[in-house]
Coordinates of C-alpha atoms (C1' of nucleotides) in Angstrom, one line a residue:
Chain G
X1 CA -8.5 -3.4 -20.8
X2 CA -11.2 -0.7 -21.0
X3 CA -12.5 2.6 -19.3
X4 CA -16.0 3.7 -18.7
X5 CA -16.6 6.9 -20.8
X6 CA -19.2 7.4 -18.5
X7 CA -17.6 7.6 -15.3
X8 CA -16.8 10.9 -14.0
X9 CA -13.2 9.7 -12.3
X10 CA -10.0 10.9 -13.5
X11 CA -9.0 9.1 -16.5
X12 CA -5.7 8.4 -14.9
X13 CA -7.4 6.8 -11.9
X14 CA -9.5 4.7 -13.9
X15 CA -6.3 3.2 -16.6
X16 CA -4.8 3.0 -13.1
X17 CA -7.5 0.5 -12.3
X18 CA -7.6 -1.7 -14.9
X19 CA -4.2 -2.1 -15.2
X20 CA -4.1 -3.4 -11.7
X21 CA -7.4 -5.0 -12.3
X22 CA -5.3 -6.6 -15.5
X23 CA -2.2 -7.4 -12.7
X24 CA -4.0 -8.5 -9.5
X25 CA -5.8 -11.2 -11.6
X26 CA -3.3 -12.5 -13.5
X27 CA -4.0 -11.6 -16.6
X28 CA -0.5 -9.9 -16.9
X29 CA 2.4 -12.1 -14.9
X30 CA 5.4 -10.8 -12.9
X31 CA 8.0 -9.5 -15.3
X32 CA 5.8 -8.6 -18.6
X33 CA 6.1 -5.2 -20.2
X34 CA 3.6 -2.6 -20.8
X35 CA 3.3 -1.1 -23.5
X36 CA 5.1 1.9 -23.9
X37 CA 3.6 5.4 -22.7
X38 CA 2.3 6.4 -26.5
X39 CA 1.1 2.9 -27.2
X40 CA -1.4 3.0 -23.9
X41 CA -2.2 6.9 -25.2
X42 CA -3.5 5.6 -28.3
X43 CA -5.3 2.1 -26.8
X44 CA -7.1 4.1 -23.8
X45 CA -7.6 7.0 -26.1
X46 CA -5.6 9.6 -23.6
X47 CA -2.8 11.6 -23.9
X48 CA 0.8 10.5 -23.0
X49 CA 0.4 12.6 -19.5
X50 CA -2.8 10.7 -18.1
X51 CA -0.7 7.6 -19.2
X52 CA 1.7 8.6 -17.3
X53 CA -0.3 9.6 -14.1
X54 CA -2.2 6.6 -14.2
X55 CA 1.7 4.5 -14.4
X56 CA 3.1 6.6 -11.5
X57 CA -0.3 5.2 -9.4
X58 CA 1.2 1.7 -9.8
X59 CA 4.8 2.5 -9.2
X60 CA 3.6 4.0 -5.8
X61 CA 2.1 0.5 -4.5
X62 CA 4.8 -1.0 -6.6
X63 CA 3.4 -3.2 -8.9
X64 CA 5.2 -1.9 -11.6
X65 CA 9.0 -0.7 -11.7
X66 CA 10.1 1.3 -15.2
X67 CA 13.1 1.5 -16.8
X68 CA 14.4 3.8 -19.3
X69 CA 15.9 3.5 -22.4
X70 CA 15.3 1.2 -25.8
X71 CA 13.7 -1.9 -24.5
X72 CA 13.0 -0.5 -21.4
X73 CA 9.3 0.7 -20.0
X74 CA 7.1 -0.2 -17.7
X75 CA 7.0 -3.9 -16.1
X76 CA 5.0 -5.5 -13.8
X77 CA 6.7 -6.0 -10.2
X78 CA 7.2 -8.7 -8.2
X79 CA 6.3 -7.6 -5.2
X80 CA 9.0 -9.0 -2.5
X81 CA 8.4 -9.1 1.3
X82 CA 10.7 -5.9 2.0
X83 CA 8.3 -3.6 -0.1
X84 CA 5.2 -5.4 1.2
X85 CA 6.6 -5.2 4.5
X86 CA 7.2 -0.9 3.7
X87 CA 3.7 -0.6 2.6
X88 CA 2.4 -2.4 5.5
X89 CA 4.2 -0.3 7.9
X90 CA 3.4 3.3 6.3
X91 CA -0.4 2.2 6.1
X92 CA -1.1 0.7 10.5
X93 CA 1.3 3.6 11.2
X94 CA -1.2 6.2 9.4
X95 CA -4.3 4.3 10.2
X96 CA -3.0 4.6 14.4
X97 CA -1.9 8.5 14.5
X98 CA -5.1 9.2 12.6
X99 CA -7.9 7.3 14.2
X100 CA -7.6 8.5 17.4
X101 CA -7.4 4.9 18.2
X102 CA -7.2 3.9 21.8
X103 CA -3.6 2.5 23.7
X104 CA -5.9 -0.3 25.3
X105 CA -6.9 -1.5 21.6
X106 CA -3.3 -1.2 20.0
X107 CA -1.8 -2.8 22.4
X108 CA -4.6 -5.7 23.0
X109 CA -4.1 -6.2 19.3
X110 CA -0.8 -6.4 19.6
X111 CA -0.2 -8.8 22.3
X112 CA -3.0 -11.1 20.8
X113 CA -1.3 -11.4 17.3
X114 CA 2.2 -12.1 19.6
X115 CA 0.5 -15.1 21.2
X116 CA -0.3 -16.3 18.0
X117 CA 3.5 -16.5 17.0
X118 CA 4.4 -17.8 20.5
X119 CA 3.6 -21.7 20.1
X120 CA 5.3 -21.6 16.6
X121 CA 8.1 -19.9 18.0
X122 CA 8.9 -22.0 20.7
X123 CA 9.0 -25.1 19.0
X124 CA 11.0 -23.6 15.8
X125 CA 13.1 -21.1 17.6
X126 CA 17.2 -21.3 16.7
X127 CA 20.0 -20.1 18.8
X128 CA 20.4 -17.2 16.6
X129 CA 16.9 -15.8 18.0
X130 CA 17.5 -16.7 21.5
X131 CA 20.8 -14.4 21.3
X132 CA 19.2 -11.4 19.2
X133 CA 16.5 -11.8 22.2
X134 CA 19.2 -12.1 24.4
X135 CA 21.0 -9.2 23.5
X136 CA 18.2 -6.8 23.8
X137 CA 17.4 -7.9 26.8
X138 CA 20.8 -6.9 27.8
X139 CA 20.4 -3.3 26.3
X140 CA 17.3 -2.9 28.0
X141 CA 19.1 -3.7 31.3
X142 CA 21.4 -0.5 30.4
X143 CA 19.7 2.8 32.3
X144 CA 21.9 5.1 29.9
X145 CA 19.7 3.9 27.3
X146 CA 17.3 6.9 26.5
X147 CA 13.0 6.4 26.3
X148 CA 13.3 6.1 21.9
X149 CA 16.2 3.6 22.0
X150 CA 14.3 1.8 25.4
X151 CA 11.6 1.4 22.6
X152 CA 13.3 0.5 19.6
X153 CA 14.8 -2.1 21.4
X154 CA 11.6 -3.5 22.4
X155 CA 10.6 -3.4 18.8
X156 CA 13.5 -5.4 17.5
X157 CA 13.4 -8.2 20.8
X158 CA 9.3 -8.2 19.5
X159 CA 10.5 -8.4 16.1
X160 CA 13.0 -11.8 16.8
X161 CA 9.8 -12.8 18.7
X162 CA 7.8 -13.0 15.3
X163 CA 10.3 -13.8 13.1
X164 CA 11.3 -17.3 15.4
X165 CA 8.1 -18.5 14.6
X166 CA 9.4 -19.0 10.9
X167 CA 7.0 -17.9 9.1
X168 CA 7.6 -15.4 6.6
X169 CA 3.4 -14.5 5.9
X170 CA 3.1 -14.3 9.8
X171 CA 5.9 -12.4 9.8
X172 CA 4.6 -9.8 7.3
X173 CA 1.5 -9.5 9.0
X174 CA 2.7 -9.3 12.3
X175 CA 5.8 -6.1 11.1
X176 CA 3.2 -4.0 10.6
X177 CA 1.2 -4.0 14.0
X178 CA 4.4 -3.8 15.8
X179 CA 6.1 -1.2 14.1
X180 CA 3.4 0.4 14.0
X181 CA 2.9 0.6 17.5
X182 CA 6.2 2.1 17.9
X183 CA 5.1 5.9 18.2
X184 CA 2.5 5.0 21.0
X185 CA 4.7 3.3 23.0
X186 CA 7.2 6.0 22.6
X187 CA 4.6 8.4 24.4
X188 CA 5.3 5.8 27.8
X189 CA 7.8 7.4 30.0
X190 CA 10.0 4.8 31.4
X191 CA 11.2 4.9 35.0
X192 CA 14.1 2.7 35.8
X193 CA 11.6 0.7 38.0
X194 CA 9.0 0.0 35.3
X195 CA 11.9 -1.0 32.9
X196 CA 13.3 -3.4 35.7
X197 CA 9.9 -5.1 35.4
X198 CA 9.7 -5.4 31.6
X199 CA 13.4 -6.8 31.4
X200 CA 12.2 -9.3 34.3
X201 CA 9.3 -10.2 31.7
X202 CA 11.0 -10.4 28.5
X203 CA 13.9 -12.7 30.3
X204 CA 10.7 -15.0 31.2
X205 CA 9.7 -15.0 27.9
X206 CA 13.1 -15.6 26.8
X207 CA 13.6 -19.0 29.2
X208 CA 10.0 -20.2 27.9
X209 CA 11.0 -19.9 24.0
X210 CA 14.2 -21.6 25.1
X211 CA 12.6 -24.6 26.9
X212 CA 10.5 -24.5 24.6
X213 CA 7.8 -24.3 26.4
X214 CA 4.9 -22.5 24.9
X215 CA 2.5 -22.0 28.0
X216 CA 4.8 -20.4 29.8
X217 CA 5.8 -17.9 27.0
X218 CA 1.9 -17.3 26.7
X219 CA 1.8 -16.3 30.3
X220 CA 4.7 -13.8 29.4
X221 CA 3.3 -12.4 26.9
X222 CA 0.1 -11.9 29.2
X223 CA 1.9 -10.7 31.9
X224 CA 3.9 -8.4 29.3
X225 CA 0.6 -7.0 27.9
X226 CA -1.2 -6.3 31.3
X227 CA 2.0 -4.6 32.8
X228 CA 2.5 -2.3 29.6
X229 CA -1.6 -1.6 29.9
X230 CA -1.0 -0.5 33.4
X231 CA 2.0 1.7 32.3
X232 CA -0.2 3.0 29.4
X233 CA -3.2 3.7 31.5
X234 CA -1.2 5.7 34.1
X235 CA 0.2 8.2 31.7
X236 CA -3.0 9.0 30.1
X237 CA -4.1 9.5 33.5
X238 CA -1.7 11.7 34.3
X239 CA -1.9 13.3 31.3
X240 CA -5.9 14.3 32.1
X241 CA -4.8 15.3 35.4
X242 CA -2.8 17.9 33.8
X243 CA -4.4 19.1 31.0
X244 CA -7.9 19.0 33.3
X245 CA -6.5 20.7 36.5
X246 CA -3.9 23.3 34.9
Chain Y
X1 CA 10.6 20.2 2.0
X2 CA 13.6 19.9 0.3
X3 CA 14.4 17.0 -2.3
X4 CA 18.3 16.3 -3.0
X5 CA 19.6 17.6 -6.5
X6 CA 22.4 15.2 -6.3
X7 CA 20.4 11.9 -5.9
X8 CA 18.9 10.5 -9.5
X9 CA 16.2 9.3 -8.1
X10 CA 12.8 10.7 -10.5
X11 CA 12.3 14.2 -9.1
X12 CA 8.6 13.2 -9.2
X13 CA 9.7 9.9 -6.4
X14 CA 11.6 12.2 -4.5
X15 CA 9.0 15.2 -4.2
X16 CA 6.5 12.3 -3.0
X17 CA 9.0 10.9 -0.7
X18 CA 9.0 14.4 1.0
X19 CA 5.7 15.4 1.3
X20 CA 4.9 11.9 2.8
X21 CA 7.5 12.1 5.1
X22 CA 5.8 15.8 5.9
X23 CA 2.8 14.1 6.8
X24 CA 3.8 10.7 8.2
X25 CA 5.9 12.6 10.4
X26 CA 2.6 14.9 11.5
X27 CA 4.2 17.6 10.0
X28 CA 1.6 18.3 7.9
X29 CA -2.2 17.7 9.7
X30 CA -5.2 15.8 8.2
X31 CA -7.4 17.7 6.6
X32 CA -4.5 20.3 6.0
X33 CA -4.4 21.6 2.2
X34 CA -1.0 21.6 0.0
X35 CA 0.5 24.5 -1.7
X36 CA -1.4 24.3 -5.0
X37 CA 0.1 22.5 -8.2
X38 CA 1.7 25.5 -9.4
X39 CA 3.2 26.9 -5.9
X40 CA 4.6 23.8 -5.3
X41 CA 6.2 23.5 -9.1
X42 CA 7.8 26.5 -7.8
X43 CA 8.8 25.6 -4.5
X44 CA 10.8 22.3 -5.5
X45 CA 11.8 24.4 -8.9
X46 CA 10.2 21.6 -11.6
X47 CA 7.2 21.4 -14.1
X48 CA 3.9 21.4 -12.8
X49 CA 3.6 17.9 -14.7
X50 CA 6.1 16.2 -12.2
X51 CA 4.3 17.8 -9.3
X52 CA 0.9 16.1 -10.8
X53 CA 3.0 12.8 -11.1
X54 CA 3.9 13.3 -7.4
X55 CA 0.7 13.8 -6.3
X56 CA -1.0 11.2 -8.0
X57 CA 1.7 8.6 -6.3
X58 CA 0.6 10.3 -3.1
X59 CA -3.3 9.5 -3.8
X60 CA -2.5 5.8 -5.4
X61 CA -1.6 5.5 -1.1
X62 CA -4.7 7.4 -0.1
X63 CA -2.4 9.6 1.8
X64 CA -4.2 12.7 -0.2
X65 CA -7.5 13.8 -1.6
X66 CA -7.8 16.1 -4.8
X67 CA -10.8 18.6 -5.3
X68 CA -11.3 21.0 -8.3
X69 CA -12.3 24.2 -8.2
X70 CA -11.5 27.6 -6.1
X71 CA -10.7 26.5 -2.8
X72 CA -9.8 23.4 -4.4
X73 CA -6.5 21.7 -4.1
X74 CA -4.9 18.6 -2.9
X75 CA -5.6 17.7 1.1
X76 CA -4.0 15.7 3.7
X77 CA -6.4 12.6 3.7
X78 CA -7.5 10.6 7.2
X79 CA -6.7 7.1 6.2
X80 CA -10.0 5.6 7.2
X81 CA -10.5 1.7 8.1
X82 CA -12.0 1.1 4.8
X83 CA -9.3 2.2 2.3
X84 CA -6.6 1.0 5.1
X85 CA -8.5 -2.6 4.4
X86 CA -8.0 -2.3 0.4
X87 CA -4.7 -1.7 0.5
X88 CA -3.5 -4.4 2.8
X89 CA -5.9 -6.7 0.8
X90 CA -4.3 -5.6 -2.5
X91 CA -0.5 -5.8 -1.0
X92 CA -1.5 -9.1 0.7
X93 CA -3.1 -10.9 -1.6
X94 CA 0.0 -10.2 -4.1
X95 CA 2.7 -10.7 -2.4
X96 CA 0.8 -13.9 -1.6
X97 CA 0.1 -14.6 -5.6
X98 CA 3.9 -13.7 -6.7
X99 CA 6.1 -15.5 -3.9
X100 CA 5.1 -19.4 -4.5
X101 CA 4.5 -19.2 -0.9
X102 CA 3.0 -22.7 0.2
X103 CA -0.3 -23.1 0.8
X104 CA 0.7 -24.4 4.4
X105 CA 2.4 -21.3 5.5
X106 CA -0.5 -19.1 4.2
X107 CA -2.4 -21.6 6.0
X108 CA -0.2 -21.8 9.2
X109 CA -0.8 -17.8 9.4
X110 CA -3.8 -17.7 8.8
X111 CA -4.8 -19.7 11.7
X112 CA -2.3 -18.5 14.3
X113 CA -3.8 -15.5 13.9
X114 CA -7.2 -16.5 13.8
X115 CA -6.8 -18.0 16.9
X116 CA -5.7 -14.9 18.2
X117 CA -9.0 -13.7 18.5
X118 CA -10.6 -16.8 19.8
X119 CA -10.2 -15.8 23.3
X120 CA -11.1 -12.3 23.0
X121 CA -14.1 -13.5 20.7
X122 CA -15.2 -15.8 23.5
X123 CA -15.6 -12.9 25.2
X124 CA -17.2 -10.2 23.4
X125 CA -19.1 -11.7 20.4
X126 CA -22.5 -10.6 20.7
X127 CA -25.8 -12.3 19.3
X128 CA -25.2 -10.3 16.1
X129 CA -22.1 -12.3 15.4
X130 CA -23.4 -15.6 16.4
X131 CA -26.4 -15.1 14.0
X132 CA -24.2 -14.3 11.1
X133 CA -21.7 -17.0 11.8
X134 CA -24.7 -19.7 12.2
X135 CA -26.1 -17.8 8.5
X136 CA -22.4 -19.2 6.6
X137 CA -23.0 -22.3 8.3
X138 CA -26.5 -22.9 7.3
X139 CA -25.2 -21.4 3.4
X140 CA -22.6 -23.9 4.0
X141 CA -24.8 -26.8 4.2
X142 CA -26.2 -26.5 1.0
X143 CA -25.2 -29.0 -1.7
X144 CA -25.9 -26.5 -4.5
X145 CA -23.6 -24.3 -3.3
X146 CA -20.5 -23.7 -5.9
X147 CA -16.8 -23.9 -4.8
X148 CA -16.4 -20.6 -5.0
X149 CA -19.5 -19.3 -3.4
X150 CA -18.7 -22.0 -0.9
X151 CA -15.0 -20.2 -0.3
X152 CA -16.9 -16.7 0.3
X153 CA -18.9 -17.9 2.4
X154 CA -15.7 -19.5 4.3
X155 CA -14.5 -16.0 4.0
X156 CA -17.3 -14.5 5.5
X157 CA -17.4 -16.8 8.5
X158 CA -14.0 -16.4 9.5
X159 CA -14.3 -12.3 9.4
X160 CA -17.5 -12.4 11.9
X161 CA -15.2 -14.5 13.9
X162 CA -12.2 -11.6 13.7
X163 CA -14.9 -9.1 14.3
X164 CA -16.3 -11.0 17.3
X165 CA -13.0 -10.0 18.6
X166 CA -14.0 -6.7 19.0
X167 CA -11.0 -5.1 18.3
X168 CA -10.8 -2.3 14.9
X169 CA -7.0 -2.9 14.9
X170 CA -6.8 -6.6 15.1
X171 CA -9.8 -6.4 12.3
X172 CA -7.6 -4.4 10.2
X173 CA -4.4 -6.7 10.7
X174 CA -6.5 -9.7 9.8
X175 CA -8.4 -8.1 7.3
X176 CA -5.4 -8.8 4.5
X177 CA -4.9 -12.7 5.9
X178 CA -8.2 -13.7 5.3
X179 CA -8.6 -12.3 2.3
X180 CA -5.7 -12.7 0.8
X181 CA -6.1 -16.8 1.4
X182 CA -9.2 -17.0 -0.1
X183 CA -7.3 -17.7 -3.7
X184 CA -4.9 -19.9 -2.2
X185 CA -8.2 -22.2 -0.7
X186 CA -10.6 -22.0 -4.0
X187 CA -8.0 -23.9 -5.3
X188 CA -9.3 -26.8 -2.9
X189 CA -12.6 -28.8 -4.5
X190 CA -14.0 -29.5 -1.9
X191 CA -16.1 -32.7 -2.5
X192 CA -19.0 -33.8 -0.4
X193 CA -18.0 -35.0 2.4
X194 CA -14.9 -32.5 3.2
X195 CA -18.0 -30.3 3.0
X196 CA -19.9 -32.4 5.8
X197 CA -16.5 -32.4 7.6
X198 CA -16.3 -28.4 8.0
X199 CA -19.4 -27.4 8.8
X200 CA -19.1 -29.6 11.7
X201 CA -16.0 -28.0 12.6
X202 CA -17.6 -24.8 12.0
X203 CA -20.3 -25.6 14.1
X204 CA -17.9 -26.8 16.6
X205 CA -16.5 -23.2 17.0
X206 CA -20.1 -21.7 16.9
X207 CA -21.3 -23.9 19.9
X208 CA -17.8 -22.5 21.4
X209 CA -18.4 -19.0 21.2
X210 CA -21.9 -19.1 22.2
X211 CA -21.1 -21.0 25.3
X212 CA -18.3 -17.9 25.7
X213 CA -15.3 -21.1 25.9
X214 CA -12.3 -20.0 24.8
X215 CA -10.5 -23.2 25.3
X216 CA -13.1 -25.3 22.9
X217 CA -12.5 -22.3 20.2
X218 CA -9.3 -22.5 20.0
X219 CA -9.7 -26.6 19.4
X220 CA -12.2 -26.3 17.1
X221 CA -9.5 -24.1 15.1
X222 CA -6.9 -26.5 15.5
X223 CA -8.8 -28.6 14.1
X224 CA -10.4 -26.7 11.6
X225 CA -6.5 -26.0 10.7
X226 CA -5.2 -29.5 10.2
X227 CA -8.1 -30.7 8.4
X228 CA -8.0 -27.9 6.5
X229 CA -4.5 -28.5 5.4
X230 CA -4.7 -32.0 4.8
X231 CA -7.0 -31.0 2.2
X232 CA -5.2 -28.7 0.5
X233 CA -2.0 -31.6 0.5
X234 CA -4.4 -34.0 -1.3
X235 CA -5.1 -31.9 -3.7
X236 CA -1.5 -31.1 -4.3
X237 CA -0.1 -34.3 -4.1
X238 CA -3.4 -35.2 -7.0
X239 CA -1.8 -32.2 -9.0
X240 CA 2.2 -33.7 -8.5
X241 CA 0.9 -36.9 -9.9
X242 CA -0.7 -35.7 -12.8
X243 CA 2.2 -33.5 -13.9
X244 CA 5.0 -35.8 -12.7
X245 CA 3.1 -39.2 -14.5
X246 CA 1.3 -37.6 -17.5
Chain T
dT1 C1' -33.2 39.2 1.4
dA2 C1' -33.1 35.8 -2.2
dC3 C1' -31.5 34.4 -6.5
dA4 C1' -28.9 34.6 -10.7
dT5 C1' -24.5 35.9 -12.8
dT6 C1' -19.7 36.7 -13.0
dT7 C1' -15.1 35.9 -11.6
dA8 C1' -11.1 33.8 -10.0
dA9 C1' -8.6 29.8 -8.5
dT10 C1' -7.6 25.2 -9.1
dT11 C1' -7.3 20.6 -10.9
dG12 C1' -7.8 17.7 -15.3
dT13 C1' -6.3 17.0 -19.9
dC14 C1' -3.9 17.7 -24.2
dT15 C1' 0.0 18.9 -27.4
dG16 C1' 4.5 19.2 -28.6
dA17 C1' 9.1 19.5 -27.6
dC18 C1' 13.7 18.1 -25.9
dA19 C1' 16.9 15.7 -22.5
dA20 C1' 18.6 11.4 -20.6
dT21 C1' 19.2 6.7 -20.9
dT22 C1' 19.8 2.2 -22.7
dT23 C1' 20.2 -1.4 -26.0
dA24 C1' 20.8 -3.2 -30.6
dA25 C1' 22.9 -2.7 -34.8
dG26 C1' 26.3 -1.1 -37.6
dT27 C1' 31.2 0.2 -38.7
dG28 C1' 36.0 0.2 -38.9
dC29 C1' 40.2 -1.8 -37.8
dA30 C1' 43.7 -5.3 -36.4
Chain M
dT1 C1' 37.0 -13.3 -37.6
dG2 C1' 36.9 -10.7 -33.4
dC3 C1' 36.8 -6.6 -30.9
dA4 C1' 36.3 -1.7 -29.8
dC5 C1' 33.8 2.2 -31.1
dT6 C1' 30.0 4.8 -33.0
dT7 C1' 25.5 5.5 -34.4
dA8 C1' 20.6 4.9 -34.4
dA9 C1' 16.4 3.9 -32.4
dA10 C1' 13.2 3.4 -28.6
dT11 C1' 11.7 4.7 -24.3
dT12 C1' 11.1 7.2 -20.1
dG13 C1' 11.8 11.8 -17.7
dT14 C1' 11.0 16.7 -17.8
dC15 C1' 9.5 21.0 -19.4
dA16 C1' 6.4 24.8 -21.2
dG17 C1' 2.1 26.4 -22.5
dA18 C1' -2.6 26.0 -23.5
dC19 C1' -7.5 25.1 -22.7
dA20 C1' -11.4 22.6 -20.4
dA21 C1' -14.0 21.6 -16.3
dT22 C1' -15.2 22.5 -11.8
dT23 C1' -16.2 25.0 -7.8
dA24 C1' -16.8 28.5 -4.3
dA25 C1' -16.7 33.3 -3.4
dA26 C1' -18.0 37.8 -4.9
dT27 C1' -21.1 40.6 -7.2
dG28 C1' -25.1 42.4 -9.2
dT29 C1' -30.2 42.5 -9.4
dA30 C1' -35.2 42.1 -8.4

DNA sequence: TACATTTAATTGTCTGACAATTTAAGTGCA
DNA sequence: TGCACTTAAATTGTCAGACAATTAAATGTA
């Protein structure tokens, strides 16, 4: 592992990089120590600080975890599904709020990468998903339930949605484009009529997965994208009205 | 921004921890500059080293950018498309690399999602991405062409066909499954005639898009899928037999 | 005005120190 | 011997202070 005297990047950022260079091709394995802090000071030629800035880059994506004390230091992470699953989430949810990017293309990305999941799930779902679908359904149907819990509900019944398809890589993928579309659908006021509709829809979707019967579920989740398009479209409508007429 | 004295947690995890929170929340605005290193030393009542250590796990997430000089500081960063893509490569290919997941559920993802876009690729792709699909094709072809190279090429093919799509978001999301398989398939040797075999398919899908037919896409990925993972259980069944009769 | 110089603010890096933590090794005792 | 306790050593976490490098604004000058 070497830097490039020649490079004008912080020294940190470039140790940094080739220690994830070192990690991402193998060259170090899950569970091997570092060296200590002084020991990578004296290979890379830095002091201990740089060292240490360059180690706390790592821990943030977590591909290393330290630990303190005699035969402690720096090891390199395994990275499990729940931290993979957090980095996922913080990145769409950034990338969204700060892109200005449209409803239409959230939402059609959405819906497309639920399709995907639909055939799997309805041949693999369990009665366990059927009830967590079940049961949010039933939530849904409850008109004390306020706009942020309307939405996290649909988040978790979208969630069982992915996760029936059993498969864990899918499932990854798929957290972070639907969490992430949390905070865009939270901006859709719900009316107790549009939320009639969308439990009518997700209890279609529902019978489909338990029939097992993928078309139909496709044609939910079509119906389910078009209807929460049309919702979309009206309050950015209404929005312009407002903010163009005041 | 407050960090908790009681929790023993590193103070320089915990500072992080707030000022992303600050800004995932939109508390804090692209483009908007942080205290410098020394006012916020002072503010959370540590050294200006643990601030630095915060920081840096702050930029490891591109969530800030650093600039020296008066004026200088650190600044709220827009998370662009392009280091979004990195990061979900990195994470991806990792979490991929360190969980012994099986090639047929990398696989499986891979084209449930893939086929995700078929339709909306159908639709949209323009001569641009039919030319650059038919270029992989036409690379494909060639005998000389090393495994490897071969696998890039593969890589390359399958991102005109997310692009197609249309869609930044579904891009993005698809980005880290396609990449992140490419390790997972070099492992293939692809001989000859498996070679023969996928450029048909591939040519299969090309004909499909030009002819904007979704249905015939989505076959032709099918297929592309199971042929795809009956080679990949040849070659681990070859690799079970050498290590289980030696 | 246009250009060169100075100045001040800020991050980047280094040094050295001490605290906190953790494990291994040693020590004493029953 | 076996066990509890102490000690030592290694390592990360934190702090303080210094200086270098960089940059944009302010200032001076022709």
């Amino acid at each position: 592992m070497k830097i490039d005297p020649e490079s004008n990047a912080d020294l940190s950022a470039q140790i940094a990089q080739a220690i994830r260079d070192a990690i991402v091709s193998g060259d170090m394995i899950v569970d091997e120590r570092l060296p200590s802090e002084s020991e990578l000071a004296d290979q890379f030629g830095v002091s201990r600080s740089t060292v240490r800035e360059a180690l706390k880059r790592l821990a943030a994506q977590s591909l290393i975890r330290t630990q303190r004390g005699a035969f402690g230091g720096a090891f390199v992470n395994r990275l499990c599904y729940h931290d993979a699953y957090g980095q996922h989430i913080t990145t769409s949810t950034l990338l969204l709020s700060m892109n200005d990017v449209r409803f239409e293309t959230a939402c059609e990305a959405r819906y497309a990468m639920e399709r995907a999941c639909a055939p799997l799930a309805a041949q693999r779902r369990t009665p366990r998903h059927l009830s967590m679908i079940r049961k949010e359904i039933e939530r849904q149907a409850d008109a004390a339930l306020s706009d942020e819990d309307f939405c996290a509900s649909d988040v978790a019944l979208h969630r069982a949605l992915v996760d029936a398809a059993g498969n864990p890589v899918l499932s990854y993928q798929l957290a972070g484009a639907v969490e992430a579309m949390q905070p865009l659908m939270n901006m859709i006021t719900f009316t107790a009529r549009s939320r009639g509709e969308i439990v009518r829809l997700h209890s279609a979707l529902l019978e489909a997965l338990a029939d097992r019967h993928a078309g139909r579920a496709d044609t939910a989740l079509h119906a389910l994208e078009s209807y929460t398009m049309t919702l979309g479209r009206d309050v950015l409508a209404a929005r312009a009205r407002r903010t163009g007429a005041p």
